[in-house]
């Protein structure tokens, strides 16, 4: 969750790309927020819900970015690593539905 927050919070361009994918898939866009030490229950609940609802858009965006030849190899590698984590059985089965 922290890696997703860092990916999209630090880059308005990436957030716009994710927003595009959400619109394309007819998904309501929710902001992924960082889970804070103070009021962690509320922030973690918001973050889990956002990731769960945006899962298809996140997967589509990260998958497209990992294969994008216009990005440098370091960035492609970062996206491939995130894609592996996002599609891992443990991640998918631990997310509430």
mmCIF file of N, CA and C in Angstrom:
data_model
loop_
_atom_site.group_PDB
_atom_site.id
_atom_site.type_symbol
_atom_site.label_atom_id
_atom_site.label_comp_id
_atom_site.label_asym_id
_atom_site.label_seq_id
_atom_site.Cartn_x
_atom_site.Cartn_y
_atom_site.Cartn_z
ATOM 1 N N UNK A 1 0.822 -1.186 0.000
ATOM 2 C CA UNK A 1 0.000 0.000 0.000
ATOM 3 C C UNK A 1 0.870 1.256 0.000
ATOM 4 N N UNK A 2 1.947 1.204 0.789
ATOM 5 C CA UNK A 2 2.832 2.367 0.836
ATOM 6 C C UNK A 2 3.476 2.639 -0.520
ATOM 7 N N UNK A 3 3.823 1.569 -1.243
ATOM 8 C CA UNK A 3 4.443 1.755 -2.554
ATOM 9 C C UNK A 3 3.462 2.354 -3.549
ATOM 10 N N UNK A 4 2.207 1.949 -3.467
ATOM 11 C CA UNK A 4 1.190 2.535 -4.352
ATOM 12 C C UNK A 4 0.976 4.009 -4.017
ATOM 13 N N UNK A 5 0.931 4.307 -2.723
ATOM 14 C CA UNK A 5 0.783 5.703 -2.310
ATOM 15 C C UNK A 5 1.967 6.527 -2.813
ATOM 16 N N UNK A 6 3.166 6.019 -2.623
ATOM 17 C CA UNK A 6 4.356 6.743 -3.065
ATOM 18 C C UNK A 6 4.365 6.941 -4.573
ATOM 19 N N UNK A 7 3.934 5.934 -5.304
ATOM 20 C CA UNK A 7 3.918 6.012 -6.763
ATOM 21 C C UNK A 7 2.988 7.118 -7.258
ATOM 22 N N UNK A 8 1.796 7.180 -6.695
ATOM 23 C CA UNK A 8 0.797 8.118 -7.201
ATOM 24 C C UNK A 8 0.785 9.456 -6.469
ATOM 25 N N UNK A 9 1.184 9.480 -5.218
ATOM 26 C CA UNK A 9 1.178 10.729 -4.459
ATOM 27 C C UNK A 9 2.274 11.683 -4.919
ATOM 28 N N UNK A 10 3.406 11.125 -5.324
ATOM 29 C CA UNK A 10 4.554 11.952 -5.698
ATOM 30 C C UNK A 10 4.521 12.429 -7.141
ATOM 31 N N UNK A 11 3.569 11.929 -7.934
ATOM 32 C CA UNK A 11 3.557 12.280 -9.346
ATOM 33 C C UNK A 11 2.148 12.597 -9.852
ATOM 34 N N UNK A 12 1.865 13.864 -10.088
ATOM 35 C CA UNK A 12 0.563 14.209 -10.670
ATOM 36 C C UNK A 12 0.358 13.555 -12.040
ATOM 37 N N UNK A 13 1.441 13.346 -12.795
ATOM 38 C CA UNK A 13 1.333 12.703 -14.107
ATOM 39 C C UNK A 13 0.830 11.268 -13.954
ATOM 40 N N UNK A 14 1.411 10.518 -13.014
ATOM 41 C CA UNK A 14 0.973 9.137 -12.799
ATOM 42 C C UNK A 14 -0.462 9.096 -12.282
ATOM 43 N N UNK A 15 -0.817 10.071 -11.436
ATOM 44 C CA UNK A 15 -2.182 10.116 -10.927
ATOM 45 C C UNK A 15 -3.171 10.395 -12.069
ATOM 46 N N UNK A 16 -2.799 11.261 -13.005
ATOM 47 C CA UNK A 16 -3.650 11.509 -14.178
ATOM 48 C C UNK A 16 -3.774 10.262 -15.041
ATOM 49 N N UNK A 17 -2.660 9.527 -15.205
ATOM 50 C CA UNK A 17 -2.697 8.288 -15.981
ATOM 51 C C UNK A 17 -3.640 7.276 -15.327
ATOM 52 N N UNK A 18 -3.571 7.146 -14.012
ATOM 53 C CA UNK A 18 -4.469 6.227 -13.309
ATOM 54 C C UNK A 18 -5.916 6.694 -13.445
ATOM 55 N N UNK A 19 -6.131 7.988 -13.346
ATOM 56 C CA UNK A 19 -7.479 8.550 -13.501
ATOM 57 C C UNK A 19 -8.018 8.226 -14.893
ATOM 58 N N UNK A 20 -7.172 8.326 -15.914
ATOM 59 C CA UNK A 20 -7.558 7.979 -17.277
ATOM 60 C C UNK A 20 -8.005 6.517 -17.351
ATOM 61 N N UNK A 21 -7.212 5.613 -16.766
ATOM 62 C CA UNK A 21 -7.556 4.194 -16.787
ATOM 63 C C UNK A 21 -8.864 3.939 -16.041
ATOM 64 N N UNK A 22 -9.065 4.625 -14.928
ATOM 65 C CA UNK A 22 -10.311 4.457 -14.170
ATOM 66 C C UNK A 22 -11.507 4.907 -15.008
ATOM 67 N N UNK A 23 -11.387 6.048 -15.669
ATOM 68 C CA UNK A 23 -12.475 6.527 -16.525
ATOM 69 C C UNK A 23 -12.726 5.561 -17.674
ATOM 70 N N UNK A 24 -11.665 5.066 -18.276
ATOM 71 C CA UNK A 24 -11.781 4.150 -19.403
ATOM 72 C C UNK A 24 -12.504 2.857 -19.001
ATOM 73 N N UNK A 25 -12.307 2.418 -17.761
ATOM 74 C CA UNK A 25 -12.940 1.198 -17.268
ATOM 75 C C UNK A 25 -14.238 1.487 -16.507
ATOM 76 N N UNK A 26 -14.693 2.738 -16.541
ATOM 77 C CA UNK A 26 -15.931 3.171 -15.867
ATOM 78 C C UNK A 26 -15.886 2.887 -14.369
ATOM 79 N N UNK A 27 -14.753 3.249 -13.754
ATOM 80 C CA UNK A 27 -14.555 3.061 -12.320
ATOM 81 C C UNK A 27 -14.487 4.438 -11.674
ATOM 82 N N UNK A 28 -15.153 4.587 -10.554
ATOM 83 C CA UNK A 28 -15.083 5.849 -9.815
ATOM 84 C C UNK A 28 -13.676 5.982 -9.252
ATOM 85 N N UNK A 29 -13.047 7.117 -9.511
ATOM 86 C CA UNK A 29 -11.669 7.339 -9.075
ATOM 87 C C UNK A 29 -11.637 7.742 -7.609
ATOM 88 N N UNK A 30 -10.860 7.044 -6.819
ATOM 89 C CA UNK A 30 -10.634 7.380 -5.423
ATOM 90 C C UNK A 30 -9.139 7.573 -5.224
ATOM 91 N N UNK A 31 -8.776 8.502 -4.378
ATOM 92 C CA UNK A 31 -7.373 8.763 -4.107
ATOM 93 C C UNK A 31 -6.837 7.747 -3.113
ATOM 94 N N UNK A 32 -5.672 7.227 -3.415
ATOM 95 C CA UNK A 32 -4.995 6.306 -2.505
ATOM 96 C C UNK A 32 -4.211 7.168 -1.527
ATOM 97 N N UNK A 33 -4.512 7.030 -0.243
ATOM 98 C CA UNK A 33 -3.854 7.845 0.772
ATOM 99 C C UNK A 33 -2.894 6.993 1.586
ATOM 100 N N UNK A 34 -1.947 7.661 2.177
ATOM 101 C CA UNK A 34 -0.953 6.985 3.001
ATOM 102 C C UNK A 34 -1.579 6.588 4.330
ATOM 103 N N UNK A 35 -1.231 5.400 4.802
ATOM 104 C CA UNK A 35 -1.706 4.945 6.104
ATOM 105 C C UNK A 35 -0.845 5.633 7.157
ATOM 106 N N UNK A 36 -1.477 6.455 7.968
ATOM 107 C CA UNK A 36 -0.768 7.258 8.956
ATOM 108 C C UNK A 36 -0.765 6.576 10.316
ATOM 109 N N UNK A 37 0.235 6.899 11.125
ATOM 110 C CA UNK A 37 0.307 6.357 12.483
ATOM 111 C C UNK A 37 -0.848 6.844 13.341
ATOM 112 N N UNK A 38 -1.177 8.108 13.201
ATOM 113 C CA UNK A 38 -2.296 8.678 13.928
ATOM 114 C C UNK A 38 -3.548 8.430 13.094
ATOM 115 N N UNK A 39 -4.579 7.937 13.721
ATOM 116 C CA UNK A 39 -5.832 7.619 13.037
ATOM 117 C C UNK A 39 -5.603 6.586 11.928
ATOM 118 N N UNK A 40 -4.757 5.599 12.220
ATOM 119 C CA UNK A 40 -4.403 4.595 11.210
ATOM 120 C C UNK A 40 -5.591 3.751 10.789
ATOM 121 N N UNK A 41 -6.549 3.553 11.666
ATOM 122 C CA UNK A 41 -7.694 2.727 11.294
ATOM 123 C C UNK A 41 -8.480 3.388 10.173
ATOM 124 N N UNK A 42 -8.756 4.673 10.322
ATOM 125 C CA UNK A 42 -9.522 5.397 9.299
ATOM 126 C C UNK A 42 -8.752 5.487 7.990
ATOM 127 N N UNK A 43 -7.463 5.816 8.056
ATOM 128 C CA UNK A 43 -6.689 5.966 6.820
ATOM 129 C C UNK A 43 -6.457 4.617 6.142
ATOM 130 N N UNK A 44 -6.247 3.555 6.919
ATOM 131 C CA UNK A 44 -6.039 2.247 6.291
ATOM 132 C C UNK A 44 -7.327 1.742 5.665
ATOM 133 N N UNK A 45 -8.467 2.010 6.302
ATOM 134 C CA UNK A 45 -9.755 1.616 5.735
ATOM 135 C C UNK A 45 -9.992 2.326 4.400
ATOM 136 N N UNK A 46 -9.715 3.624 4.345
ATOM 137 C CA UNK A 46 -9.869 4.398 3.101
ATOM 138 C C UNK A 46 -8.946 3.876 2.022
ATOM 139 N N UNK A 47 -7.721 3.579 2.380
ATOM 140 C CA UNK A 47 -6.740 3.113 1.410
ATOM 141 C C UNK A 47 -7.112 1.739 0.859
ATOM 142 N N UNK A 48 -7.497 0.826 1.731
ATOM 143 C CA UNK A 48 -7.881 -0.524 1.278
ATOM 144 C C UNK A 48 -9.088 -0.441 0.355
ATOM 145 N N UNK A 49 -10.080 0.373 0.706
ATOM 146 C CA UNK A 49 -11.262 0.525 -0.146
ATOM 147 C C UNK A 49 -10.886 1.116 -1.502
ATOM 148 N N UNK A 50 -10.017 2.133 -1.491
ATOM 149 C CA UNK A 50 -9.601 2.761 -2.755
ATOM 150 C C UNK A 50 -8.879 1.761 -3.644
ATOM 151 N N UNK A 51 -7.954 1.000 -3.072
ATOM 152 C CA UNK A 51 -7.205 0.011 -3.861
ATOM 153 C C UNK A 51 -8.145 -1.077 -4.368
ATOM 154 N N UNK A 52 -9.059 -1.525 -3.524
ATOM 155 C CA UNK A 52 -9.992 -2.572 -3.932
ATOM 156 C C UNK A 52 -10.867 -2.102 -5.091
ATOM 157 N N UNK A 53 -11.414 -0.894 -4.985
ATOM 158 C CA UNK A 53 -12.297 -0.383 -6.040
ATOM 159 C C UNK A 53 -11.532 -0.018 -7.311
ATOM 160 N N UNK A 54 -10.286 0.405 -7.163
ATOM 161 C CA UNK A 54 -9.471 0.797 -8.314
ATOM 162 C C UNK A 54 -8.605 -0.347 -8.852
ATOM 163 N N UNK A 55 -8.783 -1.555 -8.324
ATOM 164 C CA UNK A 55 -7.869 -2.647 -8.658
ATOM 165 C C UNK A 55 -7.705 -2.842 -10.166
ATOM 166 N N UNK A 56 -8.807 -2.886 -10.906
ATOM 167 C CA UNK A 56 -8.700 -3.104 -12.363
ATOM 168 C C UNK A 56 -7.950 -1.958 -13.031
ATOM 169 N N UNK A 57 -8.205 -0.720 -12.604
ATOM 170 C CA UNK A 57 -7.507 0.432 -13.183
ATOM 171 C C UNK A 57 -6.033 0.420 -12.795
ATOM 172 N N UNK A 58 -5.741 0.083 -11.536
ATOM 173 C CA UNK A 58 -4.345 -0.022 -11.100
ATOM 174 C C UNK A 58 -3.607 -1.082 -11.914
ATOM 175 N N UNK A 59 -4.238 -2.234 -12.059
ATOM 176 C CA UNK A 59 -3.618 -3.322 -12.816
ATOM 177 C C UNK A 59 -3.373 -2.892 -14.267
ATOM 178 N N UNK A 60 -4.363 -2.290 -14.880
ATOM 179 C CA UNK A 60 -4.223 -1.866 -16.282
ATOM 180 C C UNK A 60 -3.128 -0.817 -16.433
ATOM 181 N N UNK A 61 -3.105 0.165 -15.535
ATOM 182 C CA UNK A 61 -2.097 1.229 -15.627
ATOM 183 C C UNK A 61 -0.694 0.689 -15.393
ATOM 184 N N UNK A 62 -0.530 -0.104 -14.340
ATOM 185 C CA UNK A 62 0.799 -0.617 -14.010
ATOM 186 C C UNK A 62 1.283 -1.583 -15.089
ATOM 187 N N UNK A 63 0.392 -2.403 -15.614
ATOM 188 C CA UNK A 63 0.750 -3.330 -16.686
ATOM 189 C C UNK A 63 1.182 -2.576 -17.945
ATOM 190 N N UNK A 64 0.430 -1.534 -18.310
ATOM 191 C CA UNK A 64 0.780 -0.742 -19.496
ATOM 192 C C UNK A 64 2.107 -0.005 -19.283
ATOM 193 N N UNK A 65 2.312 0.530 -18.085
ATOM 194 C CA UNK A 65 3.551 1.256 -17.800
ATOM 195 C C UNK A 65 4.759 0.325 -17.800
ATOM 196 N N UNK A 66 4.570 -0.907 -17.336
ATOM 197 C CA UNK A 66 5.676 -1.871 -17.322
ATOM 198 C C UNK A 66 6.117 -2.240 -18.729
ATOM 199 N N UNK A 67 5.197 -2.191 -19.675
ATOM 200 C CA UNK A 67 5.507 -2.557 -21.063
ATOM 201 C C UNK A 67 5.818 -1.346 -21.941
ATOM 202 N N UNK A 68 5.685 -0.149 -21.400
ATOM 203 C CA UNK A 68 5.876 1.087 -22.171
ATOM 204 C C UNK A 68 7.353 1.284 -22.526
ATOM 205 N N UNK A 69 7.667 1.219 -23.812
ATOM 206 C CA UNK A 69 9.050 1.353 -24.275
ATOM 207 C C UNK A 69 9.585 2.782 -24.176
ATOM 208 N N UNK A 70 8.705 3.765 -23.989
ATOM 209 C CA UNK A 70 9.165 5.151 -23.876
ATOM 210 C C UNK A 70 9.707 5.453 -22.475
ATOM 211 N N UNK A 71 9.464 4.567 -21.524
ATOM 212 C CA UNK A 71 9.992 4.734 -20.166
ATOM 213 C C UNK A 71 11.365 4.078 -20.092
ATOM 214 N N UNK A 72 12.203 4.567 -19.164
ATOM 215 C CA UNK A 72 13.530 3.961 -19.034
ATOM 216 C C UNK A 72 13.428 2.602 -18.328
ATOM 217 N N UNK A 73 14.493 1.827 -18.422
ATOM 218 C CA UNK A 73 14.468 0.450 -17.916
ATOM 219 C C UNK A 73 14.274 0.403 -16.396
ATOM 220 N N UNK A 74 14.779 1.394 -15.681
ATOM 221 C CA UNK A 74 14.615 1.433 -14.224
ATOM 222 C C UNK A 74 13.143 1.600 -13.864
ATOM 223 N N UNK A 75 12.455 2.500 -14.562
ATOM 224 C CA UNK A 75 11.042 2.735 -14.298
ATOM 225 C C UNK A 75 10.207 1.520 -14.699
ATOM 226 N N UNK A 76 10.531 0.909 -15.844
ATOM 227 C CA UNK A 76 9.823 -0.312 -16.266
ATOM 228 C C UNK A 76 9.984 -1.417 -15.224
ATOM 229 N N UNK A 77 11.183 -1.541 -14.692
ATOM 230 C CA UNK A 77 11.459 -2.558 -13.682
ATOM 231 C C UNK A 77 10.642 -2.301 -12.411
ATOM 232 N N UNK A 78 10.523 -1.028 -12.032
ATOM 233 C CA UNK A 78 9.734 -0.667 -10.853
ATOM 234 C C UNK A 78 8.278 -1.070 -11.059
ATOM 235 N N UNK A 79 7.739 -0.788 -12.232
ATOM 236 C CA UNK A 79 6.351 -1.148 -12.533
ATOM 237 C C UNK A 79 6.163 -2.662 -12.587
ATOM 238 N N UNK A 80 7.142 -3.389 -13.138
ATOM 239 C CA UNK A 80 7.042 -4.854 -13.175
ATOM 240 C C UNK A 80 7.016 -5.431 -11.764
ATOM 241 N N UNK A 81 7.844 -4.871 -10.882
ATOM 242 C CA UNK A 81 7.855 -5.317 -9.487
ATOM 243 C C UNK A 81 6.521 -5.045 -8.798
ATOM 244 N N UNK A 82 5.968 -3.867 -9.038
ATOM 245 C CA UNK A 82 4.657 -3.550 -8.469
ATOM 246 C C UNK A 82 3.570 -4.455 -9.027
ATOM 247 N N UNK A 83 3.655 -4.762 -10.311
ATOM 248 C CA UNK A 83 2.678 -5.653 -10.940
ATOM 249 C C UNK A 83 2.730 -7.045 -10.313
ATOM 250 N N UNK A 84 3.938 -7.537 -10.042
ATOM 251 C CA UNK A 84 4.080 -8.836 -9.385
ATOM 252 C C UNK A 84 3.425 -8.821 -8.002
ATOM 253 N N UNK A 85 3.656 -7.734 -7.254
ATOM 254 C CA UNK A 85 3.063 -7.635 -5.917
ATOM 255 C C UNK A 85 1.549 -7.494 -5.994
ATOM 256 N N UNK A 86 1.066 -6.715 -6.947
ATOM 257 C CA UNK A 86 -0.365 -6.473 -7.090
ATOM 258 C C UNK A 86 -1.121 -7.731 -7.494
ATOM 259 N N UNK A 87 -0.475 -8.597 -8.243
ATOM 260 C CA UNK A 87 -1.140 -9.815 -8.725
ATOM 261 C C UNK A 87 -0.794 -11.040 -7.886
ATOM 262 N N UNK A 88 -0.001 -10.867 -6.847
ATOM 263 C CA UNK A 88 0.349 -11.990 -5.982
ATOM 264 C C UNK A 88 -0.900 -12.512 -5.275
ATOM 265 N N UNK A 89 -0.980 -13.816 -5.154
ATOM 266 C CA UNK A 89 -2.138 -14.448 -4.509
ATOM 267 C C UNK A 89 -2.357 -13.894 -3.113
ATOM 268 N N UNK A 90 -1.301 -13.699 -2.355
ATOM 269 C CA UNK A 90 -1.428 -13.197 -0.984
ATOM 270 C C UNK A 90 -2.059 -11.802 -0.961
ATOM 271 N N UNK A 91 -1.689 -10.947 -1.897
ATOM 272 C CA UNK A 91 -2.256 -9.594 -1.936
ATOM 273 C C UNK A 91 -3.730 -9.635 -2.306
ATOM 274 N N UNK A 92 -4.063 -10.394 -3.316
ATOM 275 C CA UNK A 92 -5.443 -10.446 -3.806
ATOM 276 C C UNK A 92 -6.367 -11.097 -2.787
ATOM 277 N N UNK A 93 -5.924 -12.154 -2.142
ATOM 278 C CA UNK A 93 -6.798 -12.858 -1.196
ATOM 279 C C UNK A 93 -6.923 -12.146 0.135
ATOM 280 N N UNK A 94 -5.981 -11.277 0.477
ATOM 281 C CA UNK A 94 -6.052 -10.551 1.743
ATOM 282 C C UNK A 94 -6.878 -9.283 1.637
ATOM 283 N N UNK A 95 -7.193 -8.837 0.421
ATOM 284 C CA UNK A 95 -7.959 -7.612 0.226
ATOM 285 C C UNK A 95 -9.441 -7.923 0.409
ATOM 286 N N UNK A 96 -10.131 -7.132 1.257
ATOM 287 C CA UNK A 96 -11.549 -7.416 1.499
ATOM 288 C C UNK A 96 -12.398 -7.155 0.264
ATOM 289 N N UNK A 97 -13.478 -7.867 0.119
ATOM 290 C CA UNK A 97 -14.362 -7.707 -1.020
ATOM 291 C C UNK A 97 -15.655 -7.286 -0.561
#
